Amino acid sequence: MSGFYLICFDVHHPKRLRKIANEMENFGNRVQRSVFECHLETAQLADLQQRLETLMEPVADQVRYYPLCGKDKQRIIVDGLGQVSADPDFHLV
Amino acid sequence: MSGFYLICFDVHHPKRLRKIANEMENFGNRVQRSVFECHLETAQLADLQQRLETLMEPVADQVRYYPLCGKDKQRIIVDGLGQVSADPDFHLV
């Protein structure tokens, strides 16, 4: 069963930032400049983590993975533009 | 009892961005440029939301509030710089 993850990154070099964002586009939905919402199986999360580790500079950059259970996901609040990513369409099969 | 919240904002005007970030500093720990980790009571969350609503432009900006239960918080992963905000020190009394 897939889990819902919020993934935020702080990358200080434009080229690395672009590469990381492009890779993230394969795994989920961009909701803010450096914030993605993803529905991932455990193996996909591990795969994504490995890919980003090769693209980032660990002493300069940062990627944070926040898992949200179903109950937490129901309590997400969005003020202003946008909404929470829907479940099925963004599930990678 | 306070809850753990991840709060991300996408604000396109530098002046509004500064004001929102400054307000956020009163409520939690900045972990990335536009991402804060906060331990908030329900009333504090409502207060923060109200303050940010007066500072943001709803048709242009966006603030996302992600609640994480204790179990989810244990599963946060940080790659590269930084770690997860500790509980007590950041709890507003």
PDB file of C-alpha atoms in Angstrom:
ATOM      1  CA  MET A   1       0.000   0.000   0.000  1.00  0.00           C
ATOM      2  CA  SER A   2       1.354   3.436  -0.874  1.00  0.00           C
ATOM      3  CA  GLY A   3       1.983   6.164   1.709  1.00  0.00           C
ATOM      4  CA  PHE A   4       1.551   9.917   1.423  1.00  0.00           C
ATOM      5  CA  TYR A   5       4.751  11.920   1.753  1.00  0.00           C
ATOM      6  CA  LEU A   6       5.503  15.593   1.792  1.00  0.00           C
ATOM      7  CA  ILE A   7       9.003  16.188   0.449  1.00  0.00           C
ATOM      8  CA  CYS A   8      10.722  19.571   0.862  1.00  0.00           C
ATOM      9  CA  PHE A   9      14.172  20.473  -0.396  1.00  0.00           C
ATOM     10  CA  ASP A  10      16.566  23.349   0.138  1.00  0.00           C
ATOM     11  CA  VAL A  11      19.174  23.293  -2.615  1.00  0.00           C
ATOM     12  CA  HIS A  12      21.456  26.276  -3.053  1.00  0.00           C
ATOM     13  CA  HIS A  13      22.874  25.658  -6.508  1.00  0.00           C
ATOM     14  CA  PRO A  14      20.499  26.384  -9.458  1.00  0.00           C
ATOM     15  CA  LYS A  15      21.752  23.423 -11.527  1.00  0.00           C
ATOM     16  CA  ARG A  16      21.349  20.940  -8.640  1.00  0.00           C
ATOM     17  CA  LEU A  17      17.961  22.487  -7.792  1.00  0.00           C
ATOM     18  CA  ARG A  18      16.723  21.985 -11.364  1.00  0.00           C
ATOM     19  CA  LYS A  19      17.949  18.372 -11.479  1.00  0.00           C
ATOM     20  CA  ILE A  20      16.339  17.526  -8.128  1.00  0.00           C
ATOM     21  CA  ALA A  21      13.055  19.199  -9.063  1.00  0.00           C
ATOM     22  CA  ASN A  22      13.002  17.377 -12.412  1.00  0.00           C
ATOM     23  CA  GLU A  23      13.592  14.052 -10.696  1.00  0.00           C
ATOM     24  CA  MET A  24      10.853  14.811  -8.177  1.00  0.00           C
ATOM     25  CA  GLU A  25       8.385  15.464 -11.025  1.00  0.00           C
ATOM     26  CA  ASN A  26       8.630  11.721 -11.802  1.00  0.00           C
ATOM     27  CA  PHE A  27       7.465  10.833  -8.300  1.00  0.00           C
ATOM     28  CA  GLY A  28       4.753  13.277  -7.327  1.00  0.00           C
ATOM     29  CA  ASN A  29       2.958  16.594  -7.505  1.00  0.00           C
ATOM     30  CA  ARG A  30       4.728  19.940  -7.093  1.00  0.00           C
ATOM     31  CA  VAL A  31       2.674  22.091  -4.709  1.00  0.00           C
ATOM     32  CA  GLN A  32       5.241  24.793  -4.045  1.00  0.00           C
ATOM     33  CA  ARG A  33       8.627  25.808  -5.452  1.00  0.00           C
ATOM     34  CA  SER A  34      10.493  23.289  -3.303  1.00  0.00           C
ATOM     35  CA  VAL A  35       7.652  21.191  -1.950  1.00  0.00           C
ATOM     36  CA  PHE A  36       6.166  18.026  -3.459  1.00  0.00           C
ATOM     37  CA  GLU A  37       3.323  15.767  -2.390  1.00  0.00           C
ATOM     38  CA  CYS A  38       3.865  12.115  -3.328  1.00  0.00           C
ATOM     39  CA  HIS A  39       2.053   8.783  -2.977  1.00  0.00           C
ATOM     40  CA  LEU A  40       4.858   6.228  -2.772  1.00  0.00           C
ATOM     41  CA  GLU A  41       5.332   2.554  -2.055  1.00  0.00           C
ATOM     42  CA  THR A  42       8.217   1.829   0.351  1.00  0.00           C
ATOM     43  CA  ALA A  43      10.457   0.700  -2.509  1.00  0.00           C
ATOM     44  CA  GLN A  44       9.694   3.874  -4.492  1.00  0.00           C
ATOM     45  CA  LEU A  45      10.591   6.036  -1.489  1.00  0.00           C
ATOM     46  CA  ALA A  46      13.924   4.223  -1.161  1.00  0.00           C
ATOM     47  CA  ASP A  47      14.529   4.588  -4.904  1.00  0.00           C
ATOM     48  CA  LEU A  48      13.747   8.330  -4.809  1.00  0.00           C
ATOM     49  CA  GLN A  49      15.950   8.862  -1.772  1.00  0.00           C
ATOM     50  CA  GLN A  50      18.858   7.144  -3.501  1.00  0.00           C
ATOM     51  CA  ARG A  51      18.410   9.199  -6.671  1.00  0.00           C
ATOM     52  CA  LEU A  52      18.285  12.504  -4.755  1.00  0.00           C
ATOM     53  CA  GLU A  53      21.336  11.539  -2.701  1.00  0.00           C
ATOM     54  CA  THR A  54      23.344  11.293  -5.926  1.00  0.00           C
ATOM     55  CA  LEU A  55      22.095  14.708  -7.083  1.00  0.00           C
ATOM     56  CA  MET A  56      22.428  16.688  -3.855  1.00  0.00           C
ATOM     57  CA  GLU A  57      25.458  18.083  -2.011  1.00  0.00           C
ATOM     58  CA  PRO A  58      24.984  16.778   1.561  1.00  0.00           C
ATOM     59  CA  VAL A  59      27.058  19.518   3.195  1.00  0.00           C
ATOM     60  CA  ALA A  60      25.140  22.274   1.443  1.00  0.00           C
ATOM     61  CA  ASP A  61      21.708  20.923   0.530  1.00  0.00           C
ATOM     62  CA  GLN A  62      18.845  19.364   2.444  1.00  0.00           C
ATOM     63  CA  VAL A  63      15.911  17.093   1.597  1.00  0.00           C
ATOM     64  CA  ARG A  64      13.209  16.391   4.207  1.00  0.00           C
ATOM     65  CA  TYR A  65      10.712  13.543   3.906  1.00  0.00           C
ATOM     66  CA  TYR A  66       7.548  13.878   5.992  1.00  0.00           C
ATOM     67  CA  PRO A  67       5.188  10.839   6.042  1.00  0.00           C
ATOM     68  CA  LEU A  68       1.516  11.617   6.738  1.00  0.00           C
ATOM     69  CA  CYS A  69      -0.904   8.869   7.715  1.00  0.00           C
ATOM     70  CA  GLY A  70      -4.479   8.948   6.387  1.00  0.00           C
ATOM     71  CA  LYS A  71      -5.763  10.727   9.491  1.00  0.00           C
ATOM     72  CA  ASP A  72      -3.102  13.449   9.294  1.00  0.00           C
ATOM     73  CA  LYS A  73      -3.692  13.857   5.588  1.00  0.00           C
ATOM     74  CA  GLN A  74      -7.370  14.591   6.249  1.00  0.00           C
ATOM     75  CA  ARG A  75      -6.337  17.479   8.537  1.00  0.00           C
ATOM     76  CA  ILE A  76      -4.099  19.289   6.038  1.00  0.00           C
ATOM     77  CA  ILE A  77      -5.087  22.946   5.668  1.00  0.00           C
ATOM     78  CA  VAL A  78      -4.355  24.995   2.539  1.00  0.00           C
ATOM     79  CA  ASP A  79      -4.842  28.765   2.692  1.00  0.00           C
ATOM     80  CA  GLY A  80      -4.714  30.691  -0.581  1.00  0.00           C
ATOM     81  CA  LEU A  81      -3.904  29.029  -3.895  1.00  0.00           C
ATOM     82  CA  GLY A  82      -3.926  25.281  -4.396  1.00  0.00           C
ATOM     83  CA  GLN A  83      -5.272  22.112  -2.771  1.00  0.00           C
ATOM     84  CA  VAL A  84      -4.021  18.757  -1.531  1.00  0.00           C
ATOM     85  CA  SER A  85      -2.985  16.247  -4.206  1.00  0.00           C
ATOM     86  CA  ALA A  86      -5.712  13.699  -4.915  1.00  0.00           C
ATOM     87  CA  ASP A  87      -4.920  10.037  -4.217  1.00  0.00           C
ATOM     88  CA  PRO A  88      -5.270   7.790  -7.293  1.00  0.00           C
ATOM     89  CA  ASP A  89      -4.112   9.973 -10.165  1.00  0.00           C
ATOM     90  CA  PHE A  90      -0.689  10.541  -8.636  1.00  0.00           C
ATOM     91  CA  HIS A  91      -0.134   6.888  -7.692  1.00  0.00           C
ATOM     92  CA  LEU A  92       2.712   5.418  -9.802  1.00  0.00           C
ATOM     93  CA  VAL A  93       1.892   1.882 -11.028  1.00  0.00           C
TER      94      VAL A  93
ATOM     95  CA  MET B   1      -1.613  19.045  24.345  1.00  0.00           C
ATOM     96  CA  SER B   2       0.365  20.626  21.509  1.00  0.00           C
ATOM     97  CA  GLY B   3       0.578  19.135  18.021  1.00  0.00           C
ATOM     98  CA  PHE B   4       3.493  19.077  15.584  1.00  0.00           C
ATOM     99  CA  TYR B   5       2.895  20.995  12.372  1.00  0.00           C
ATOM    100  CA  LEU B   6       4.929  21.474   9.230  1.00  0.00           C
ATOM    101  CA  ILE B   7       4.055  24.830   7.689  1.00  0.00           C
ATOM    102  CA  CYS B   8       5.170  25.696   4.146  1.00  0.00           C
ATOM    103  CA  PHE B   9       4.495  28.950   2.333  1.00  0.00           C
ATOM    104  CA  ASP B  10       4.838  30.164  -1.239  1.00  0.00           C
ATOM    105  CA  VAL B  11       4.724  33.969  -1.229  1.00  0.00           C
ATOM    106  CA  HIS B  12       5.671  35.839  -4.373  1.00  0.00           C
ATOM    107  CA  HIS B  13       6.191  39.369  -3.050  1.00  0.00           C
ATOM    108  CA  PRO B  14       9.438  39.962  -1.076  1.00  0.00           C
ATOM    109  CA  LYS B  15       7.786  42.309   1.444  1.00  0.00           C
ATOM    110  CA  ARG B  16       4.921  39.879   2.182  1.00  0.00           C
ATOM    111  CA  LEU B  17       7.405  36.996   2.314  1.00  0.00           C
ATOM    112  CA  ARG B  18       9.506  38.811   4.916  1.00  0.00           C
ATOM    113  CA  LYS B  19       6.475  39.688   7.041  1.00  0.00           C
ATOM    114  CA  ILE B  20       5.142  36.131   6.950  1.00  0.00           C
ATOM    115  CA  ALA B  21       8.546  34.616   7.744  1.00  0.00           C
ATOM    116  CA  ASN B  22       8.997  37.063  10.648  1.00  0.00           C
ATOM    117  CA  GLU B  23       5.589  36.168  12.051  1.00  0.00           C
ATOM    118  CA  MET B  24       6.372  32.456  11.683  1.00  0.00           C
ATOM    119  CA  GLU B  25       9.594  32.927  13.721  1.00  0.00           C
ATOM    120  CA  ASN B  26       7.329  33.648  16.727  1.00  0.00           C
ATOM    121  CA  PHE B  27       5.644  30.261  16.381  1.00  0.00           C
ATOM    122  CA  GLY B  28       8.292  27.729  15.444  1.00  0.00           C
ATOM    123  CA  ASN B  29      11.622  26.677  13.977  1.00  0.00           C
ATOM    124  CA  ARG B  30      12.675  27.567  10.421  1.00  0.00           C
ATOM    125  CA  VAL B  31      14.063  24.433   8.768  1.00  0.00           C
ATOM    126  CA  GLN B  32      14.147  25.677   5.195  1.00  0.00           C
ATOM    127  CA  ARG B  33      13.656  29.012   3.433  1.00  0.00           C
ATOM    128  CA  SER B  34       9.858  28.657   3.384  1.00  0.00           C
ATOM    129  CA  VAL B  35       9.348  25.726   5.721  1.00  0.00           C
ATOM    130  CA  PHE B  36       8.794  25.839   9.500  1.00  0.00           C
ATOM    131  CA  GLU B  37       8.322  23.116  12.096  1.00  0.00           C
ATOM    132  CA  CYS B  38       6.032  24.166  14.951  1.00  0.00           C
ATOM    133  CA  HIS B  39       4.627  22.675  18.168  1.00  0.00           C
ATOM    134  CA  LEU B  40       1.256  24.394  18.578  1.00  0.00           C
ATOM    135  CA  GLU B  41      -1.833  24.157  20.742  1.00  0.00           C
ATOM    136  CA  THR B  42      -5.110  24.288  18.751  1.00  0.00           C
ATOM    137  CA  ALA B  43      -5.676  27.917  19.779  1.00  0.00           C
ATOM    138  CA  GLN B  44      -2.142  28.884  18.706  1.00  0.00           C
ATOM    139  CA  LEU B  45      -2.670  27.277  15.304  1.00  0.00           C
ATOM    140  CA  ALA B  46      -5.891  29.272  14.839  1.00  0.00           C
ATOM    141  CA  ASP B  47      -4.123  32.453  15.957  1.00  0.00           C
ATOM    142  CA  LEU B  48      -1.234  31.874  13.545  1.00  0.00           C
ATOM    143  CA  GLN B  49      -3.590  31.101  10.695  1.00  0.00           C
ATOM    144  CA  GLN B  50      -5.498  34.319  11.308  1.00  0.00           C
ATOM    145  CA  ARG B  51      -2.297  36.395  11.433  1.00  0.00           C
ATOM    146  CA  LEU B  52      -0.964  34.905   8.183  1.00  0.00           C
ATOM    147  CA  GLU B  53      -4.314  35.404   6.451  1.00  0.00           C
ATOM    148  CA  THR B  54      -4.006  39.153   7.097  1.00  0.00           C
ATOM    149  CA  LEU B  55      -0.446  39.199   5.711  1.00  0.00           C
ATOM    150  CA  MET B  56      -0.899  37.038   2.602  1.00  0.00           C
ATOM    151  CA  GLU B  57      -2.553  37.712  -0.757  1.00  0.00           C
ATOM    152  CA  PRO B  58      -4.925  34.732  -1.169  1.00  0.00           C
ATOM    153  CA  VAL B  59      -5.046  34.914  -4.961  1.00  0.00           C
ATOM    154  CA  ALA B  60      -1.266  34.951  -5.273  1.00  0.00           C
ATOM    155  CA  ASP B  61       0.177  33.320  -2.154  1.00  0.00           C
ATOM    156  CA  GLN B  62      -0.234  29.976  -0.450  1.00  0.00           C
ATOM    157  CA  VAL B  63       0.282  28.616   3.081  1.00  0.00           C
ATOM    158  CA  ARG B  64       0.032  24.876   3.748  1.00  0.00           C
ATOM    159  CA  TYR B  65      -0.374  23.392   7.243  1.00  0.00           C
ATOM    160  CA  TYR B  66       0.574  19.724   7.614  1.00  0.00           C
ATOM    161  CA  PRO B  67      -0.189  18.092  10.996  1.00  0.00           C
ATOM    162  CA  LEU B  68       2.014  15.120  11.941  1.00  0.00           C
ATOM    163  CA  CYS B  69       1.024  12.755  14.728  1.00  0.00           C
ATOM    164  CA  GLY B  70       3.703  11.336  17.047  1.00  0.00           C
ATOM    165  CA  LYS B  71       4.078   8.197  14.952  1.00  0.00           C
ATOM    166  CA  ASP B  72       4.523  10.142  11.709  1.00  0.00           C
ATOM    167  CA  LYS B  73       6.972  12.493  13.375  1.00  0.00           C
ATOM    168  CA  GLN B  74       9.157   9.529  14.347  1.00  0.00           C
ATOM    169  CA  ARG B  75       9.384   8.553  10.666  1.00  0.00           C
ATOM    170  CA  ILE B  76      10.612  11.913   9.339  1.00  0.00           C
ATOM    171  CA  ILE B  77      13.792  11.536   7.277  1.00  0.00           C
ATOM    172  CA  VAL B  78      16.308  14.366   6.824  1.00  0.00           C
ATOM    173  CA  ASP B  79      19.035  13.927   4.191  1.00  0.00           C
ATOM    174  CA  GLY B  80      21.883  16.455   4.178  1.00  0.00           C
ATOM    175  CA  LEU B  81      21.942  19.451   6.506  1.00  0.00           C
ATOM    176  CA  GLY B  82      19.710  19.803   9.564  1.00  0.00           C
ATOM    177  CA  GLN B  83      17.507  17.647  11.795  1.00  0.00           C
ATOM    178  CA  VAL B  84      13.950  17.563  13.123  1.00  0.00           C
ATOM    179  CA  SER B  85      13.019  20.231  15.690  1.00  0.00           C
ATOM    180  CA  ALA B  86      13.170  18.903  19.253  1.00  0.00           C
ATOM    181  CA  ASP B  87       9.921  18.939  21.255  1.00  0.00           C
ATOM    182  CA  PRO B  88      10.206  20.998  24.457  1.00  0.00           C
ATOM    183  CA  ASP B  89      12.452  23.893  23.553  1.00  0.00           C
ATOM    184  CA  PHE B  90      10.154  25.074  20.771  1.00  0.00           C
ATOM    185  CA  HIS B  91       6.932  24.783  22.767  1.00  0.00           C
ATOM    186  CA  LEU B  92       5.447  28.242  23.427  1.00  0.00           C
ATOM    187  CA  VAL B  93       4.196  28.603  27.027  1.00  0.00           C
TER     188      VAL B  93
END
